[in-house]
PDB file of C-alpha atoms in Angstrom:
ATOM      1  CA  UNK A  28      19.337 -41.548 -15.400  1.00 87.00           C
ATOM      2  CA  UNK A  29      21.200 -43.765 -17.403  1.00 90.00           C
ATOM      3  CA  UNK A  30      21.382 -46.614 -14.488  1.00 89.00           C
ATOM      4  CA  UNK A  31      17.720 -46.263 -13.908  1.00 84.00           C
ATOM      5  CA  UNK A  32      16.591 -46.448 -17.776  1.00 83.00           C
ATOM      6  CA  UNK A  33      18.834 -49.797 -18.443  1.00 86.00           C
ATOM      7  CA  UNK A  34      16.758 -51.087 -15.310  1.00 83.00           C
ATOM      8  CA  UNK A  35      13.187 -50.012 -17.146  1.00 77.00           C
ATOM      9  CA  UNK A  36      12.867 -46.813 -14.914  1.00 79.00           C
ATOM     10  CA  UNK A  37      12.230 -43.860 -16.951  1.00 77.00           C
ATOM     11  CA  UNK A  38      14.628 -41.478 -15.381  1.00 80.00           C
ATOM     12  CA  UNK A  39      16.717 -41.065 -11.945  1.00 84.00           C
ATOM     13  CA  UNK A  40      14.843 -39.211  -9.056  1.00 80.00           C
ATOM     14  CA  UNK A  41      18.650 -38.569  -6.967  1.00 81.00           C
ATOM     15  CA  UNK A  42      21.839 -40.035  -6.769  1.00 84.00           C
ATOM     16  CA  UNK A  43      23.795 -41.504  -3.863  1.00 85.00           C
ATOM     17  CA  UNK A  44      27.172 -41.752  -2.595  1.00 83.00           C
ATOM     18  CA  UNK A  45      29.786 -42.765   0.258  1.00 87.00           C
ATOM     19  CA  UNK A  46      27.657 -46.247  -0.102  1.00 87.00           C
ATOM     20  CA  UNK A  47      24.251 -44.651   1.260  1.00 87.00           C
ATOM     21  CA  UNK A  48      22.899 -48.232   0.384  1.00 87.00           C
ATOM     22  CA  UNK A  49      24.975 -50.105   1.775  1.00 90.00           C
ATOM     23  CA  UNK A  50      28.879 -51.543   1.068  1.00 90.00           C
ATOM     24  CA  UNK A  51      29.292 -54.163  -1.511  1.00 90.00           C
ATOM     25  CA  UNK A  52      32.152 -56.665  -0.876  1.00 90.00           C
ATOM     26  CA  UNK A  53      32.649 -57.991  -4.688  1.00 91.00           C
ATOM     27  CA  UNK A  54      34.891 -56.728  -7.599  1.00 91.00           C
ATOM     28  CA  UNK A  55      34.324 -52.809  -8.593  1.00 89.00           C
ATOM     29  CA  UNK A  56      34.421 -52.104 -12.171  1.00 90.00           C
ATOM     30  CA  UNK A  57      33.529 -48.721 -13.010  1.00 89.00           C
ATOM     31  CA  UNK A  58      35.512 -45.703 -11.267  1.00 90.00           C
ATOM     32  CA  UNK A  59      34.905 -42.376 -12.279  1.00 91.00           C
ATOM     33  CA  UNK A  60      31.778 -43.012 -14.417  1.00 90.00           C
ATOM     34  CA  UNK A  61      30.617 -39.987 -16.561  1.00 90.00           C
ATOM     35  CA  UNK A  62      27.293 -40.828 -18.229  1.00 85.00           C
ATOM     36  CA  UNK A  63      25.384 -38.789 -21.098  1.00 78.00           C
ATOM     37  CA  UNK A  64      21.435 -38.898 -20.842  1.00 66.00           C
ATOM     38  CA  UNK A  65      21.646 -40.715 -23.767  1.00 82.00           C
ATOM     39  CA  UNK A  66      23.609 -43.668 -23.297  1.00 82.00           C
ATOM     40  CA  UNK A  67      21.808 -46.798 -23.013  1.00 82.00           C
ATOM     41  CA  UNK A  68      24.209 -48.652 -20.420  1.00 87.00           C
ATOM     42  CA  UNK A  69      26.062 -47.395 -17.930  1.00 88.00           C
ATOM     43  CA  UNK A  70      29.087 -49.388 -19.173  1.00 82.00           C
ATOM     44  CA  UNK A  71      29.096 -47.362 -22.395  1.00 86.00           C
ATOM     45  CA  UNK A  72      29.434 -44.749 -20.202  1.00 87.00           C
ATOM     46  CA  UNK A  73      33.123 -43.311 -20.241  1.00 88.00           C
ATOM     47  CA  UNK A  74      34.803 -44.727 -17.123  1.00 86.00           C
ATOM     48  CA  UNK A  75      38.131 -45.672 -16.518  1.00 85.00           C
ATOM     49  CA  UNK A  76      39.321 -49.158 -18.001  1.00 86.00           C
ATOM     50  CA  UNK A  77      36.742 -51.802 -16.951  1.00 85.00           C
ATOM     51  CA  UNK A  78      38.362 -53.155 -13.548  1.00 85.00           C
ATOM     52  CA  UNK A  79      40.387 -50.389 -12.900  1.00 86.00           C
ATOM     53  CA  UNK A  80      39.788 -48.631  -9.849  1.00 86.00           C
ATOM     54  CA  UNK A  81      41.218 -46.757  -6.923  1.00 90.00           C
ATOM     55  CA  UNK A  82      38.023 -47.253  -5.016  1.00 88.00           C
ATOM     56  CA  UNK A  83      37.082 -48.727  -1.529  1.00 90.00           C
ATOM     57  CA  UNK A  84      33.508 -49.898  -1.067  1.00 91.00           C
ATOM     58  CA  UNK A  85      32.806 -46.783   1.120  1.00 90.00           C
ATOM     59  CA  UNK A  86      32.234 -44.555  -2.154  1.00 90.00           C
ATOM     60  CA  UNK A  87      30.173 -47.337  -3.874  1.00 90.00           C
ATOM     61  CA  UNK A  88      27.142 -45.067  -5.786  1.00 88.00           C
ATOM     62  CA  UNK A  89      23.700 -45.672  -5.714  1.00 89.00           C
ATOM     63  CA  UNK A  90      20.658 -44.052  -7.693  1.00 89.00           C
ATOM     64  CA  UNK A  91      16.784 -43.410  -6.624  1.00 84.00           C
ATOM     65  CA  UNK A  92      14.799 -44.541  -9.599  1.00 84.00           C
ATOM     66  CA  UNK A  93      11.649 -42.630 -10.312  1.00 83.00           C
ATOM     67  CA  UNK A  94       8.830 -45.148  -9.692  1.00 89.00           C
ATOM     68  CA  UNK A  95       5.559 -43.268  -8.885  1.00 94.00           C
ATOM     69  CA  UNK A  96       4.848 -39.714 -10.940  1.00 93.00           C
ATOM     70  CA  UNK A  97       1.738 -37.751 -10.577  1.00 95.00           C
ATOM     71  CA  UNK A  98      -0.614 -36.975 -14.060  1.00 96.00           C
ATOM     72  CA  UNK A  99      -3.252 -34.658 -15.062  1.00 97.00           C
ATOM     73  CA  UNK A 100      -2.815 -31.704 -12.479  1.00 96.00           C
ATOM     74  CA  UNK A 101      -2.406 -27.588 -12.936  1.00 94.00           C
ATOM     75  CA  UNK A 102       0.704 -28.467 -10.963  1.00 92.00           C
ATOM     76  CA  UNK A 103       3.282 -31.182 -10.860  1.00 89.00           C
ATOM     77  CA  UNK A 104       2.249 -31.348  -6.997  1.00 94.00           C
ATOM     78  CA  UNK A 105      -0.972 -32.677  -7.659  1.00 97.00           C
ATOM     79  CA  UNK A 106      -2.436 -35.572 -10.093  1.00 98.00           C
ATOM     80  CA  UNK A 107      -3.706 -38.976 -10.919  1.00 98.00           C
ATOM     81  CA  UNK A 108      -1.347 -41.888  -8.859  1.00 98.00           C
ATOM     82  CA  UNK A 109       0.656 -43.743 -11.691  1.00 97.00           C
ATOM     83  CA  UNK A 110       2.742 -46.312 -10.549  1.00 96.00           C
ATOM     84  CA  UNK A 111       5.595 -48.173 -13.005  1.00 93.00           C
ATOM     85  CA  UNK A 112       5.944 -51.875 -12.920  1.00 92.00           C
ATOM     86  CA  UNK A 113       6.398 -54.254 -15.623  1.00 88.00           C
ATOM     87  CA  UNK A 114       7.750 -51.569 -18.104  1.00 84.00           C
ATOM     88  CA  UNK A 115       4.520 -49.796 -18.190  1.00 91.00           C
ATOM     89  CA  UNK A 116       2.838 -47.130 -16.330  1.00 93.00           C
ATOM     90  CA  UNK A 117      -0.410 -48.206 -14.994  1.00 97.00           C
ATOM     91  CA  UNK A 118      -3.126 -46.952 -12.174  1.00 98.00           C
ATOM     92  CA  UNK A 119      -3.747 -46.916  -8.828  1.00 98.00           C
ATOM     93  CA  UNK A 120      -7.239 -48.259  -7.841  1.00 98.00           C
ATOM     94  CA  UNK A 121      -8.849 -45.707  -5.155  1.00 97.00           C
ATOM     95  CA  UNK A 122     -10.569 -48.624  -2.823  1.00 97.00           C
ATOM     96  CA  UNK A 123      -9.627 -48.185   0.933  1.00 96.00           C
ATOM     97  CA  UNK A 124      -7.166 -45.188  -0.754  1.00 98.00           C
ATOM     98  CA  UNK A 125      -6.770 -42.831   1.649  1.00 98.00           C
ATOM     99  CA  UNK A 126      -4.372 -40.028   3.048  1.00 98.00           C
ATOM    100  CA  UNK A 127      -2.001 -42.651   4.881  1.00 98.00           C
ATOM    101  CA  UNK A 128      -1.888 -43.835   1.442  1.00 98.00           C
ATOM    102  CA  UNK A 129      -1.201 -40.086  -0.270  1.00 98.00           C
ATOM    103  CA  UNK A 130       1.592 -38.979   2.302  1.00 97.00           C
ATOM    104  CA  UNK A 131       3.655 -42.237   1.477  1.00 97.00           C
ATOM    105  CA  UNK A 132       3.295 -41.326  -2.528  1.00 97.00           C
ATOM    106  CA  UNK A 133       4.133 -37.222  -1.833  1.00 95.00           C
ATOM    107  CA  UNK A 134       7.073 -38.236   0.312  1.00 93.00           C
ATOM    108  CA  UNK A 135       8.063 -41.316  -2.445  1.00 90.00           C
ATOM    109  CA  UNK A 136       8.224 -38.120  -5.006  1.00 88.00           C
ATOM    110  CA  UNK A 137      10.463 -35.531  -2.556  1.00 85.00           C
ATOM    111  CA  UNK A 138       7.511 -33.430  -1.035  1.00 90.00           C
ATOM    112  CA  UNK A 139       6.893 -33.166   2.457  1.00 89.00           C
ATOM    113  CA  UNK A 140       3.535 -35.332   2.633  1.00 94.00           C
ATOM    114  CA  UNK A 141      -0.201 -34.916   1.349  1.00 97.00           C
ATOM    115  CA  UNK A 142      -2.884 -32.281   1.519  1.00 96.00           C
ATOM    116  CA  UNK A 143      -5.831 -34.692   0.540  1.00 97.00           C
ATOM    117  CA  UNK A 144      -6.242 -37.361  -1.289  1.00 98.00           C
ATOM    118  CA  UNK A 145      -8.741 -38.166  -4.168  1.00 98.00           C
ATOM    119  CA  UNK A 146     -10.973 -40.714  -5.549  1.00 98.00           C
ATOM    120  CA  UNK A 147     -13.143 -40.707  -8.755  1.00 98.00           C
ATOM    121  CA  UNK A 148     -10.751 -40.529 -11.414  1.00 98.00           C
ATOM    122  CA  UNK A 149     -10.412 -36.773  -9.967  1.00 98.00           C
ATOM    123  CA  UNK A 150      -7.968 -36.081 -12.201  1.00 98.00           C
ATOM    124  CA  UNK A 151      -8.899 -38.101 -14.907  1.00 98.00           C
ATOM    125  CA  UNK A 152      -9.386 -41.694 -16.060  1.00 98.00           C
ATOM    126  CA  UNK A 153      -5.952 -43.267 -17.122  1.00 97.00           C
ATOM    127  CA  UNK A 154      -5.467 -46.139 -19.405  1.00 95.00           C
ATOM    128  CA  UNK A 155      -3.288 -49.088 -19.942  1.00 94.00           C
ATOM    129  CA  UNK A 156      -2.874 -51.572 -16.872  1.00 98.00           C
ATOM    130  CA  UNK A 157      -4.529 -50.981 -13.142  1.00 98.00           C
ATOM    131  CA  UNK A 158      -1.385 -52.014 -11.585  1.00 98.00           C
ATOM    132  CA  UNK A 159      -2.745 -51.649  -7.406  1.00 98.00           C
ATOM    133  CA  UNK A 160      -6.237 -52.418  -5.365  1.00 98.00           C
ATOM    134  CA  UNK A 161      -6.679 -52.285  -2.310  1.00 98.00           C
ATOM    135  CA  UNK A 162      -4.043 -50.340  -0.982  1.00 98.00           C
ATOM    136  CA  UNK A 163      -3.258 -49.734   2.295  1.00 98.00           C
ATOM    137  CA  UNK A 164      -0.152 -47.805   3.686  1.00 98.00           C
ATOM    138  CA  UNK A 165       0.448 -46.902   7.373  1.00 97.00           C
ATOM    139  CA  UNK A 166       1.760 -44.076   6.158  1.00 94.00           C
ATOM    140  CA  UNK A 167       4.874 -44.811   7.331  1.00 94.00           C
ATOM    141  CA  UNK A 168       6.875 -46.760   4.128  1.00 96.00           C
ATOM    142  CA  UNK A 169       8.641 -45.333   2.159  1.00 92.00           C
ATOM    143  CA  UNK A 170       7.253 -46.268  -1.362  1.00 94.00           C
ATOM    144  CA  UNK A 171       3.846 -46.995  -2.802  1.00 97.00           C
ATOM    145  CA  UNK A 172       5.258 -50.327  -3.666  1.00 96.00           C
ATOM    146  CA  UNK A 173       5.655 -51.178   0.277  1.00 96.00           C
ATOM    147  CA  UNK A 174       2.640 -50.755   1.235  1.00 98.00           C
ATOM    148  CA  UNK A 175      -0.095 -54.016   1.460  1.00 98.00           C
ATOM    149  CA  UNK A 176      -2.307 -54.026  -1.676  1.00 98.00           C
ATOM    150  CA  UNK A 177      -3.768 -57.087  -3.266  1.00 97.00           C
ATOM    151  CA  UNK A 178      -1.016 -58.040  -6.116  1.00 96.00           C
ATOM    152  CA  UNK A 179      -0.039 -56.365  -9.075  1.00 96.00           C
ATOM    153  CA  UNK A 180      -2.746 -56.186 -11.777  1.00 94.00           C
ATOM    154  CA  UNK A 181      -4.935 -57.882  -9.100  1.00 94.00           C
ATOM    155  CA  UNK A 182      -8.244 -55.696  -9.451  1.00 95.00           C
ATOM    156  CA  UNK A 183     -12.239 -55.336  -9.223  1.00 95.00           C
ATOM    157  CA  UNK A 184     -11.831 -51.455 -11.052  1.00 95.00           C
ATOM    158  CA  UNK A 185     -12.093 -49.588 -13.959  1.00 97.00           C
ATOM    159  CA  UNK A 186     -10.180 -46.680 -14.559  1.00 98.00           C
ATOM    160  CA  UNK A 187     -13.280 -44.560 -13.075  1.00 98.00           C
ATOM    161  CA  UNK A 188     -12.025 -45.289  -9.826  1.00 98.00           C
ATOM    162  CA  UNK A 189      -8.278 -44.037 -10.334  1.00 98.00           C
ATOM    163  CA  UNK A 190      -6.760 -42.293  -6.902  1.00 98.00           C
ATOM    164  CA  UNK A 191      -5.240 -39.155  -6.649  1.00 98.00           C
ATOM    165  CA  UNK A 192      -2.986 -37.159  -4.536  1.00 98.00           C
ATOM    166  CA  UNK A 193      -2.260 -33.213  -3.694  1.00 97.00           C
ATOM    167  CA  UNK A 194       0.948 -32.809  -2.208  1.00 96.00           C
ATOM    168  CA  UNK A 195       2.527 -30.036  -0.182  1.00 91.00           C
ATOM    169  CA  UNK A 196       3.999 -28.172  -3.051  1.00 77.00           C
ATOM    170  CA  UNK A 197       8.044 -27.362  -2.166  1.00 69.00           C
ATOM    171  CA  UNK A 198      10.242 -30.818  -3.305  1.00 61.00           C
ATOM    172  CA  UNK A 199      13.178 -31.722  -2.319  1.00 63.00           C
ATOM    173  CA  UNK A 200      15.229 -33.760  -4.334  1.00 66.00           C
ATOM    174  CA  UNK A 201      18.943 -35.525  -4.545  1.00 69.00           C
ATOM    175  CA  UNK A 202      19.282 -35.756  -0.559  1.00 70.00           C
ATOM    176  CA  UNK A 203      20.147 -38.848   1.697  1.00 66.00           C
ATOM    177  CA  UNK A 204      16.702 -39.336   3.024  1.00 62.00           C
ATOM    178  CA  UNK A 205      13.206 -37.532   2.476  1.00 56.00           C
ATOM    179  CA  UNK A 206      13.393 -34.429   4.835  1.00 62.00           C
ATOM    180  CA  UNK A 207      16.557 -32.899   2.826  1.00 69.00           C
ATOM    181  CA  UNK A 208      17.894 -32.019  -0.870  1.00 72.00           C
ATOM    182  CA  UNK A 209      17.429 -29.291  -3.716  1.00 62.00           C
ATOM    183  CA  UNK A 210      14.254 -26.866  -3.275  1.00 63.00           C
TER     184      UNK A 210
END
């Protein structure tokens, strides 16, 4: 959590390890990091001295930042499409939305794809920015954010026309990839 708020992210959605990103090749600095949700940095974080390490680039750690939640449903499986760029939670606009578009945002959040999709402001008319238009997923990326869309804050919508998403309701969460973690 603490890696992901520094960056703007409000919280952490899993964490990685044995370099599930990738290896880095430069200096390490932090070895056995041990963070407090309510640290602002990770390198107030207690760690061992700054440099110090008995590391190899194969256990280099990695986090999933949360960057999509779901608002306004009876469950947390079901919602208005918020989206975080900028700092700021904003919309999703529901032209062209459709379930392509839902399965990549219930698989971005740790379910196992979409029921249906909706359109309206089913759940409710958000405010602040309407961050995506036009979307259009294949339904195959792995983040709201890959999929084509016409440029952040790039819009022809009012928050009327916010998208929504039901998703199958059992989440996984803190696994290497999509189909396995935490019920």
């Amino acid at each position: 959590n603490v890696v992901c708020k520094q960056l703007g992210y409000p919280n952490a959605l899993a964490y990685k390890h044995a370099a599930s990103f990738g290896q880095g090749s430069d200096q390490i600095w932090l070895d056995n990091v041990q963070c407090s949700g309510s640290k602002k940095r990770v390198h107030s974080c207690s760690a061992s001295s700054w440099g110090t390490n008995d590391c190899s680039h194969e256990e280099d750690a990695g986090v999933v930042c949360q960057s999509v939640r779901l608002v306004g449903g009876t469950y947390d499986s079901e919602g208005r499409v918020e989206i975080f760029q900028n700092g700021q939670w904003g919309t999703v606009c529901d032209d062209y939305w459709s379930i392509n578009d839902a399965h990549v945002v219930c698989r971005e959040m740790g379910f196992g794809g979409a029921i249906s999709y909706k359109t309206r402001a089913f759940y409710g008319a958000g405010t602040g920015p309407i961050w995506m238009d036009d979307v259009f997923c294949t339904g195959r990326e792995g983040r709201l954010r890959d999929c084509r869309f016409s440029g952040w804050n790039s819009h022809k919508c009012r928050h009327a026309e916010d998208a929504g998403v039901v998703c199958r309701g059992v989440r996984l969460v803190g696994g290497s990839s999509t189909s396995e973690g935490c019920v």
